[in-house]
Amino acid sequence: MILRSFLTTITLLLIHSSNGFQFMKGWKLPTRDKARAAAIKQFGDKKLAVITGASTPLGEKTIQELLKTGDYHVIGAYAKEAEFANKEQQDNFTPLVCDPTRLDSVRNFCDRVHEFRGSKTLDRLVCSITSSYEDTATPDGFGSIAQVNFLSNYLVTCQLLDGMVDSMDASVITVGNNKDVSMDLADLSNVAEVMKGTTNNDKKKAQADAVLCQKLVTNYLHTKYHKLTGVNFHQVDDSSVDIASKICLEGAPISGTSLLLNQDAKITEDVNHNKKSLDIDAAVSLFDQCNQLLGDIEWPAIKQITSPCPTLKVIGAITKGSVKREELKRMAQGRPGISEPIPLKKSKRQRVAAFCDKCVTFTLSQTVGRVKRFAGKRILGKVPEKALQGSYSEALVGDDVVVVSDDDIVEIQREVSNQLLREKKGTTKFGNKKLVVMTGTSSGLGRKAALALLRTGDYHVIGAVRDMDKMEAVAEVDGFDMENFTPLYCEMNSFESIKEFCQKVDEFRGSKPLDRLVCNAGIYQPSLPYAKWSKDGHEQTMQTNFLSHFLMISKLMTSMEGSDDPRVTMVGSVTGNDNTVGGGGVYPIADLHDLDGFQAGFDKPIEMADGYGFDGAKAYKDSKLCLMMLANFLHTKYHKATGIAFSSMYPGCIAESPLFREKRPWFRKYFPIFMKFITGGFVGEHEAGQRLFQVVHDPRCTKSGVYWSWNGGPREGRGAEAIEKGGQISGGGGAGGGWDSIFENDQSSKVLNLDTAYTLFTTATKITGATWPYEQSEHYELAKKLEITTPKVVEVEMEMDDASVATAQS
C-alpha cells in the first residue's frame, strides 16, 4: 500500500510538472512566529484575564487583586460606558461594553476581545454577571434573570473558549448564588420556556434554576473539554467576593467542581452539592437546546491529542494515505441492513486521481503483487482454517447458522455451576475479605490476575467462565484457593446468561457488598472474513467484549452499595487509543463514526457499530474503544453520586497470549521475539496479570475516570509484598512496568468524545435492555426514548487530495 501511494504521488507530480509546478505558486512561510512576537510586544509575559460583570462587588474585587500582582492584563466587561468612565486610564486594564440583557452586545464584546488579544491566549475567564432584579423580559425575549445569570455567561464561554485552549494554565470560573434556595429544573423538555421565565413567577426559583443550569453546564464542559484542552472549569458561590481572585491566583484543587471558601478562607469543594447538578443526561439536553436557542454559535472542535513519540509521527505520516484509502473502500461498500453503497460525487481532478490510482494498482498487482502472493504462501504460510472459521463458537440464531455447541453441554455446565454454588452457600464465610467478580478467569490475563488476588488472602473471587471443566483444570494446575474462589457459568455471548449470572452473584453474596467488578473477558478474531452472530442476534465480538459487560455493570452496580472502596475496571487496549503507535499506525483504526449500526438496532445483518462492512480486527478494536469510553462516561454519570471508581487499563502487549491463537504459526513464533528484543515492549501473561491485579488491589488506584498504563524501565517489585519490601524483580524484554511505574495515561480525542459516548450509552442501553440504577430525574426518561431508526441515505461529496482519499461521511 505504501509503494502504491508513493507511485501515485510521483505520477501526479509529473502531470503537474508540465505546468511548471504552478501548484507551488503563492506558497509562503508560516507566520506563527511573527504573531507570537506581536503578542509578546503588546502584553509581555503577562497573563490575559476577562472579567464579566466588572461592576459587581466580586468583579471589582477580582480586577483589583489581579492588577495588584502586576502579572495580568485584565479586560473588564461593563453593561454601560458610564460605569467605567473613570477607569480607562489604569495600566494593564481594558474596559469594554457588554450588556448582558442583549445577546448582540455580548457577541460584539467577544469579537472585540478576540480582536484585541490577537494571537495572545486567554488565561482566565470569570463570568460574574448576575442579576437579582425582577424577572422581566429582555429584548431577546428571555427572562432577565435567566439571560443575565445564565445565557449571557453561556454565550461568553462559548465565544471565548477557543482562545483558551492553547494556554498552559487556563480557567473558566462561573459565579452564582444558591444559598438557601432549592434548585430543581422539573422539566427540561422545553428549555425555551424555562429561559423565558413563563413556567413560574417566583424570582428566587428563577435564580435557582439559572444556578442549576450553570452547574450542569460546568460539569458538561469539564467532561467534554478538560482532558482535551487542559482548561479548568469551576462554578463558585458569590457569598465571598474574594473567591474568584483566589482561584485565579492560587488555582483550585480539581476541575469540574463547585467551590467555596471555608472558615479559614481556603478554597474547598462544596461537598453538599445538589445531586441534580450531576445529571449528565440533563446537562446534554440543556446544552443541545441552548445551542439551538442561541443559534449560530460554534463551540471549539475536539482536537486530537497527539503522541510525542517520534516513531508514531513517522508511521502516521507514511500510512496516512493508505489508511484513508482502505477505510474508504470499506465504507463505500454500503451498510448491511441499513443502506446500499453511498453514491460519491467526484470532481474532474478526483476522477483523474482515481484513474491514476487504478493504473498503478493494476501494474503492482501483476508484478509486485504476484511476488507478494507467492512469497506469502511459501514463507508466511496459509491462514489457519480455524482462523477463517473463528475459534469462538457461534450461538444459534436461525436455521442458516451451524450450531457448534450442544445445548445439552451448556445445560451440564449450568448444572455444575449451580451445584458448586449450592455447596458453598452454607459454608462460605467472607469475613473481612473483599468480594471480586471477574470475567474470563480461565485463561490469559484473567487467570493470572485471579491467582494474584487469591494469593493475597484478602479477596474472595467469583469467576465468570463458560467452560467449567477447563476452569476446574486450570484451578488445579495453578493451585487456586478454592475456598476463596467460586467459578460460575456465564456465556458472554448471551444476554440471558448474563442476567442469570448476576442473579446468582446476588444470591451468593447475600448481604455482603461487591467490592470489585473486573470486565476482562474478550475474543479476537482478526482473520474472520465474515460476521458471526450471538444468541441475541448481534455481532459476536462486540457483544462478548462490550455489550455483555455493559449489561453486567448495570445489573451489579447496586450490589456495590455499602463497599468502602468499590471499583469497576475495564480492560482496554492500545488498539482502541489511536494516539499511539499500536492504535494509530496500524490499519484498521478504531473508529465508531456516528454509531449508525448501534442507532439502527445492531441486529443481524448489521455487522459493525458504525454500520459498515465487517472487519474482524476492527470489530475487536471498536469494542475496546467502547469499553474505554464507557469507563469515562460512567465516571461522569455515577462517580460522585455513588463513590464507585470507574477506570480502564491497558496491561501491555501480551505477545504469547491465547488472544493471538488465530494468527499464522510464524507470527505466533516470531512476534514475541520481535517484542522482546526489537521493541522492548514484551509483556508476559504473569506480568500483565500483576498489572491488572494492581489496578484492583493497589490503594493508589482508587481514582476514578483514569486510563492506567505502565512506563518502561527497571522492573520494580510487584504484588502485595512489593508495597512493603520495595523489592526488585528482574526479567528479560525491557518492557518494565513494575509496581511503581504505573501512571495515568492520555487518551485520544475519540475516547474522550462526550457526545459519542452519550450516544453509545443510550443506544447500548436500548440494545441490551439494561436498566441503570440511581436515576433521579425525568431527563433520563427523555434519553431512553431515543428512537432506533434507519439513518437516511444521503449523497456525499468527497474531497480527495492527489495521493489519498478522505474518510467518507455518511
PDB file of C-alpha atoms in Angstrom, residues 186-335:
ATOM      1  CA  ALA A 186     -38.606  19.904  36.895  1.00  0.00           C
ATOM      2  CA  ASP A 187     -38.697  19.579  33.130  1.00  0.00           C
ATOM      3  CA  LEU A 188     -36.029  20.275  30.535  1.00  0.00           C
ATOM      4  CA  SER A 189     -38.082  19.067  27.599  1.00  0.00           C
ATOM      5  CA  ASN A 190     -38.589  22.729  26.630  1.00  0.00           C
ATOM      6  CA  VAL A 191     -35.686  24.899  27.713  1.00  0.00           C
ATOM      7  CA  ALA A 192     -37.058  27.834  25.725  1.00  0.00           C
ATOM      8  CA  GLU A 193     -39.992  28.118  28.110  1.00  0.00           C
ATOM      9  CA  VAL A 194     -37.698  27.831  31.143  1.00  0.00           C
ATOM     10  CA  MET A 195     -35.482  30.610  29.815  1.00  0.00           C
ATOM     11  CA  LYS A 196     -38.457  32.857  29.116  1.00  0.00           C
ATOM     12  CA  GLY A 197     -39.467  32.608  32.751  1.00  0.00           C
ATOM     13  CA  THR A 198     -43.014  31.648  31.810  1.00  0.00           C
ATOM     14  CA  THR A 199     -43.004  28.434  33.835  1.00  0.00           C
ATOM     15  CA  ASN A 200     -43.112  30.308  37.150  1.00  0.00           C
ATOM     16  CA  ASN A 201     -43.354  33.762  38.607  1.00  0.00           C
ATOM     17  CA  ASP A 202     -41.057  33.078  41.535  1.00  0.00           C
ATOM     18  CA  LYS A 203     -37.950  35.287  41.479  1.00  0.00           C
ATOM     19  CA  LYS A 204     -35.956  33.022  43.813  1.00  0.00           C
ATOM     20  CA  LYS A 205     -36.934  29.973  41.777  1.00  0.00           C
ATOM     21  CA  ALA A 206     -35.743  31.672  38.580  1.00  0.00           C
ATOM     22  CA  GLN A 207     -32.390  32.439  40.225  1.00  0.00           C
ATOM     23  CA  ALA A 208     -32.082  28.858  41.474  1.00  0.00           C
ATOM     24  CA  ASP A 209     -32.861  27.476  38.016  1.00  0.00           C
ATOM     25  CA  ALA A 210     -30.158  29.703  36.497  1.00  0.00           C
ATOM     26  CA  VAL A 211     -27.587  28.485  39.047  1.00  0.00           C
ATOM     27  CA  LEU A 212     -28.510  24.857  38.431  1.00  0.00           C
ATOM     28  CA  CYS A 213     -28.107  25.438  34.687  1.00  0.00           C
ATOM     29  CA  GLN A 214     -24.650  26.905  35.380  1.00  0.00           C
ATOM     30  CA  LYS A 215     -23.673  23.845  37.413  1.00  0.00           C
ATOM     31  CA  LEU A 216     -24.924  21.428  34.778  1.00  0.00           C
ATOM     32  CA  VAL A 217     -23.028  23.222  32.010  1.00  0.00           C
ATOM     33  CA  THR A 218     -19.855  23.477  34.129  1.00  0.00           C
ATOM     34  CA  ASN A 219     -19.933  19.721  34.688  1.00  0.00           C
ATOM     35  CA  TYR A 220     -20.623  19.113  30.999  1.00  0.00           C
ATOM     36  CA  LEU A 221     -17.825  21.386  29.746  1.00  0.00           C
ATOM     37  CA  HIS A 222     -15.376  19.843  32.203  1.00  0.00           C
ATOM     38  CA  THR A 223     -16.171  16.371  30.857  1.00  0.00           C
ATOM     39  CA  LYS A 224     -16.115  17.480  27.229  1.00  0.00           C
ATOM     40  CA  TYR A 225     -13.045  19.716  27.194  1.00  0.00           C
ATOM     41  CA  HIS A 226     -10.866  19.465  30.307  1.00  0.00           C
ATOM     42  CA  LYS A 227      -8.717  16.456  29.358  1.00  0.00           C
ATOM     43  CA  LEU A 228      -8.527  17.525  25.721  1.00  0.00           C
ATOM     44  CA  THR A 229      -7.594  21.166  26.309  1.00  0.00           C
ATOM     45  CA  GLY A 230      -6.358  21.418  29.895  1.00  0.00           C
ATOM     46  CA  VAL A 231      -8.883  24.201  30.608  1.00  0.00           C
ATOM     47  CA  ASN A 232     -10.294  24.071  34.156  1.00  0.00           C
ATOM     48  CA  PHE A 233     -13.991  24.718  34.741  1.00  0.00           C
ATOM     49  CA  HIS A 234     -15.379  25.854  38.116  1.00  0.00           C
ATOM     50  CA  GLN A 235     -18.681  27.083  39.490  1.00  0.00           C
ATOM     51  CA  VAL A 236     -18.318  29.237  42.620  1.00  0.00           C
ATOM     52  CA  ASP A 237     -20.608  30.751  45.235  1.00  0.00           C
ATOM     53  CA  ASP A 238     -20.593  34.548  45.283  1.00  0.00           C
ATOM     54  CA  SER A 239     -21.099  34.850  49.045  1.00  0.00           C
ATOM     55  CA  SER A 240     -17.400  35.796  49.243  1.00  0.00           C
ATOM     56  CA  VAL A 241     -16.042  38.492  46.926  1.00  0.00           C
ATOM     57  CA  ASP A 242     -12.525  37.046  47.292  1.00  0.00           C
ATOM     58  CA  ILE A 243     -13.166  33.577  45.874  1.00  0.00           C
ATOM     59  CA  ALA A 244     -12.684  34.298  42.147  1.00  0.00           C
ATOM     60  CA  SER A 245      -9.415  36.176  42.637  1.00  0.00           C
ATOM     61  CA  LYS A 246      -8.081  33.423  44.935  1.00  0.00           C
ATOM     62  CA  ILE A 247      -8.834  30.763  42.317  1.00  0.00           C
ATOM     63  CA  CYS A 248      -7.209  32.893  39.595  1.00  0.00           C
ATOM     64  CA  LEU A 249      -4.057  33.421  41.653  1.00  0.00           C
ATOM     65  CA  GLU A 250      -3.792  30.198  43.678  1.00  0.00           C
ATOM     66  CA  GLY A 251      -5.569  27.691  41.465  1.00  0.00           C
ATOM     67  CA  ALA A 252      -8.231  25.212  42.501  1.00  0.00           C
ATOM     68  CA  PRO A 253      -7.919  21.616  43.685  1.00  0.00           C
ATOM     69  CA  ILE A 254      -9.789  19.997  40.799  1.00  0.00           C
ATOM     70  CA  SER A 255     -11.727  20.920  37.664  1.00  0.00           C
ATOM     71  CA  GLY A 256     -15.451  20.353  37.221  1.00  0.00           C
ATOM     72  CA  THR A 257     -16.379  21.241  40.806  1.00  0.00           C
ATOM     73  CA  SER A 258     -18.460  23.704  42.779  1.00  0.00           C
ATOM     74  CA  LEU A 259     -16.151  25.706  45.042  1.00  0.00           C
ATOM     75  CA  LEU A 260     -16.486  27.914  48.098  1.00  0.00           C
ATOM     76  CA  LEU A 261     -14.299  29.472  50.797  1.00  0.00           C
ATOM     77  CA  ASN A 262     -14.323  27.716  54.143  1.00  0.00           C
ATOM     78  CA  GLN A 263     -13.974  29.352  57.562  1.00  0.00           C
ATOM     79  CA  ASP A 264     -10.198  29.511  57.108  1.00  0.00           C
ATOM     80  CA  ALA A 265     -10.624  31.373  53.797  1.00  0.00           C
ATOM     81  CA  LYS A 266      -9.293  28.374  51.900  1.00  0.00           C
ATOM     82  CA  ILE A 267     -10.708  27.126  48.608  1.00  0.00           C
ATOM     83  CA  THR A 268     -12.613  23.888  49.103  1.00  0.00           C
ATOM     84  CA  GLU A 269     -15.088  21.780  47.159  1.00  0.00           C
ATOM     85  CA  ASP A 270     -18.751  22.137  48.020  1.00  0.00           C
ATOM     86  CA  VAL A 271     -19.450  18.562  49.148  1.00  0.00           C
ATOM     87  CA  ASN A 272     -23.104  19.383  49.756  1.00  0.00           C
ATOM     88  CA  HIS A 273     -23.716  19.799  46.062  1.00  0.00           C
ATOM     89  CA  ASN A 274     -27.187  19.244  44.671  1.00  0.00           C
ATOM     90  CA  LYS A 275     -27.248  15.804  43.043  1.00  0.00           C
ATOM     91  CA  LYS A 276     -29.329  17.209  40.208  1.00  0.00           C
ATOM     92  CA  SER A 277     -26.286  19.207  39.124  1.00  0.00           C
ATOM     93  CA  LEU A 278     -24.508  15.896  38.377  1.00  0.00           C
ATOM     94  CA  ASP A 279     -27.193  14.667  35.976  1.00  0.00           C
ATOM     95  CA  ILE A 280     -25.270  14.241  32.736  1.00  0.00           C
ATOM     96  CA  ASP A 281     -28.474  13.423  30.827  1.00  0.00           C
ATOM     97  CA  ALA A 282     -29.974  16.758  31.872  1.00  0.00           C
ATOM     98  CA  ALA A 283     -26.697  18.500  31.000  1.00  0.00           C
ATOM     99  CA  VAL A 284     -26.656  17.050  27.477  1.00  0.00           C
ATOM    100  CA  SER A 285     -30.293  18.041  26.940  1.00  0.00           C
ATOM    101  CA  LEU A 286     -29.657  21.556  28.288  1.00  0.00           C
ATOM    102  CA  PHE A 287     -26.504  22.007  26.188  1.00  0.00           C
ATOM    103  CA  ASP A 288     -28.170  20.939  22.931  1.00  0.00           C
ATOM    104  CA  GLN A 289     -31.262  23.063  23.459  1.00  0.00           C
ATOM    105  CA  CYS A 290     -29.277  26.168  24.476  1.00  0.00           C
ATOM    106  CA  ASN A 291     -27.244  25.877  21.293  1.00  0.00           C
ATOM    107  CA  GLN A 292     -30.473  25.816  19.301  1.00  0.00           C
ATOM    108  CA  LEU A 293     -31.894  28.736  21.292  1.00  0.00           C
ATOM    109  CA  LEU A 294     -28.898  30.992  20.761  1.00  0.00           C
ATOM    110  CA  GLY A 295     -28.358  29.942  17.158  1.00  0.00           C
ATOM    111  CA  ASP A 296     -25.226  30.487  15.087  1.00  0.00           C
ATOM    112  CA  ILE A 297     -22.814  29.568  17.882  1.00  0.00           C
ATOM    113  CA  GLU A 298     -19.931  27.194  17.477  1.00  0.00           C
ATOM    114  CA  TRP A 299     -18.054  25.510  20.297  1.00  0.00           C
ATOM    115  CA  PRO A 300     -14.379  24.641  19.767  1.00  0.00           C
ATOM    116  CA  ALA A 301     -13.860  21.472  17.762  1.00  0.00           C
ATOM    117  CA  ILE A 302     -12.477  18.429  19.535  1.00  0.00           C
ATOM    118  CA  LYS A 303      -8.748  18.304  18.871  1.00  0.00           C
ATOM    119  CA  GLN A 304      -6.767  15.111  18.674  1.00  0.00           C
ATOM    120  CA  ILE A 305      -4.224  14.562  21.424  1.00  0.00           C
ATOM    121  CA  THR A 306      -1.092  13.577  19.532  1.00  0.00           C
ATOM    122  CA  SER A 307       1.624  11.427  20.961  1.00  0.00           C
ATOM    123  CA  PRO A 308       5.093  12.946  21.345  1.00  0.00           C
ATOM    124  CA  CYS A 309       6.505   9.602  20.189  1.00  0.00           C
ATOM    125  CA  PRO A 310       8.623  10.248  17.043  1.00  0.00           C
ATOM    126  CA  THR A 311       8.017   6.684  15.868  1.00  0.00           C
ATOM    127  CA  LEU A 312       4.275   7.287  15.737  1.00  0.00           C
ATOM    128  CA  LYS A 313       4.743  10.554  13.859  1.00  0.00           C
ATOM    129  CA  VAL A 314       6.827   8.817  11.185  1.00  0.00           C
ATOM    130  CA  ILE A 315       4.474   5.834  10.912  1.00  0.00           C
ATOM    131  CA  GLY A 316       1.461   8.139  10.795  1.00  0.00           C
ATOM    132  CA  ALA A 317       2.980  10.240   8.017  1.00  0.00           C
ATOM    133  CA  ILE A 318       3.767   7.135   5.951  1.00  0.00           C
ATOM    134  CA  THR A 319       0.481   5.289   6.427  1.00  0.00           C
ATOM    135  CA  LYS A 320      -1.980   8.205   6.496  1.00  0.00           C
ATOM    136  CA  GLY A 321      -2.963   7.996   2.838  1.00  0.00           C
ATOM    137  CA  SER A 322      -3.138   4.203   2.829  1.00  0.00           C
ATOM    138  CA  VAL A 323      -5.293   4.112   5.948  1.00  0.00           C
ATOM    139  CA  LYS A 324      -7.749   6.622   4.482  1.00  0.00           C
ATOM    140  CA  ARG A 325      -7.946   4.703   1.223  1.00  0.00           C
ATOM    141  CA  GLU A 326      -8.611   1.351   2.870  1.00  0.00           C
ATOM    142  CA  GLU A 327     -11.231   2.825   5.199  1.00  0.00           C
ATOM    143  CA  LEU A 328     -12.984   4.487   2.257  1.00  0.00           C
ATOM    144  CA  LYS A 329     -13.129   1.174   0.407  1.00  0.00           C
ATOM    145  CA  ARG A 330     -14.802  -0.476   3.388  1.00  0.00           C
ATOM    146  CA  MET A 331     -17.289   2.355   3.809  1.00  0.00           C
ATOM    147  CA  ALA A 332     -18.070   2.599   0.070  1.00  0.00           C
ATOM    148  CA  GLN A 333     -19.346  -0.995   0.067  1.00  0.00           C
ATOM    149  CA  GLY A 334     -22.504   0.094   1.856  1.00  0.00           C
ATOM    150  CA  ARG A 335     -24.007  -0.616   5.256  1.00  0.00           C
TER     151      ARG A 335
END
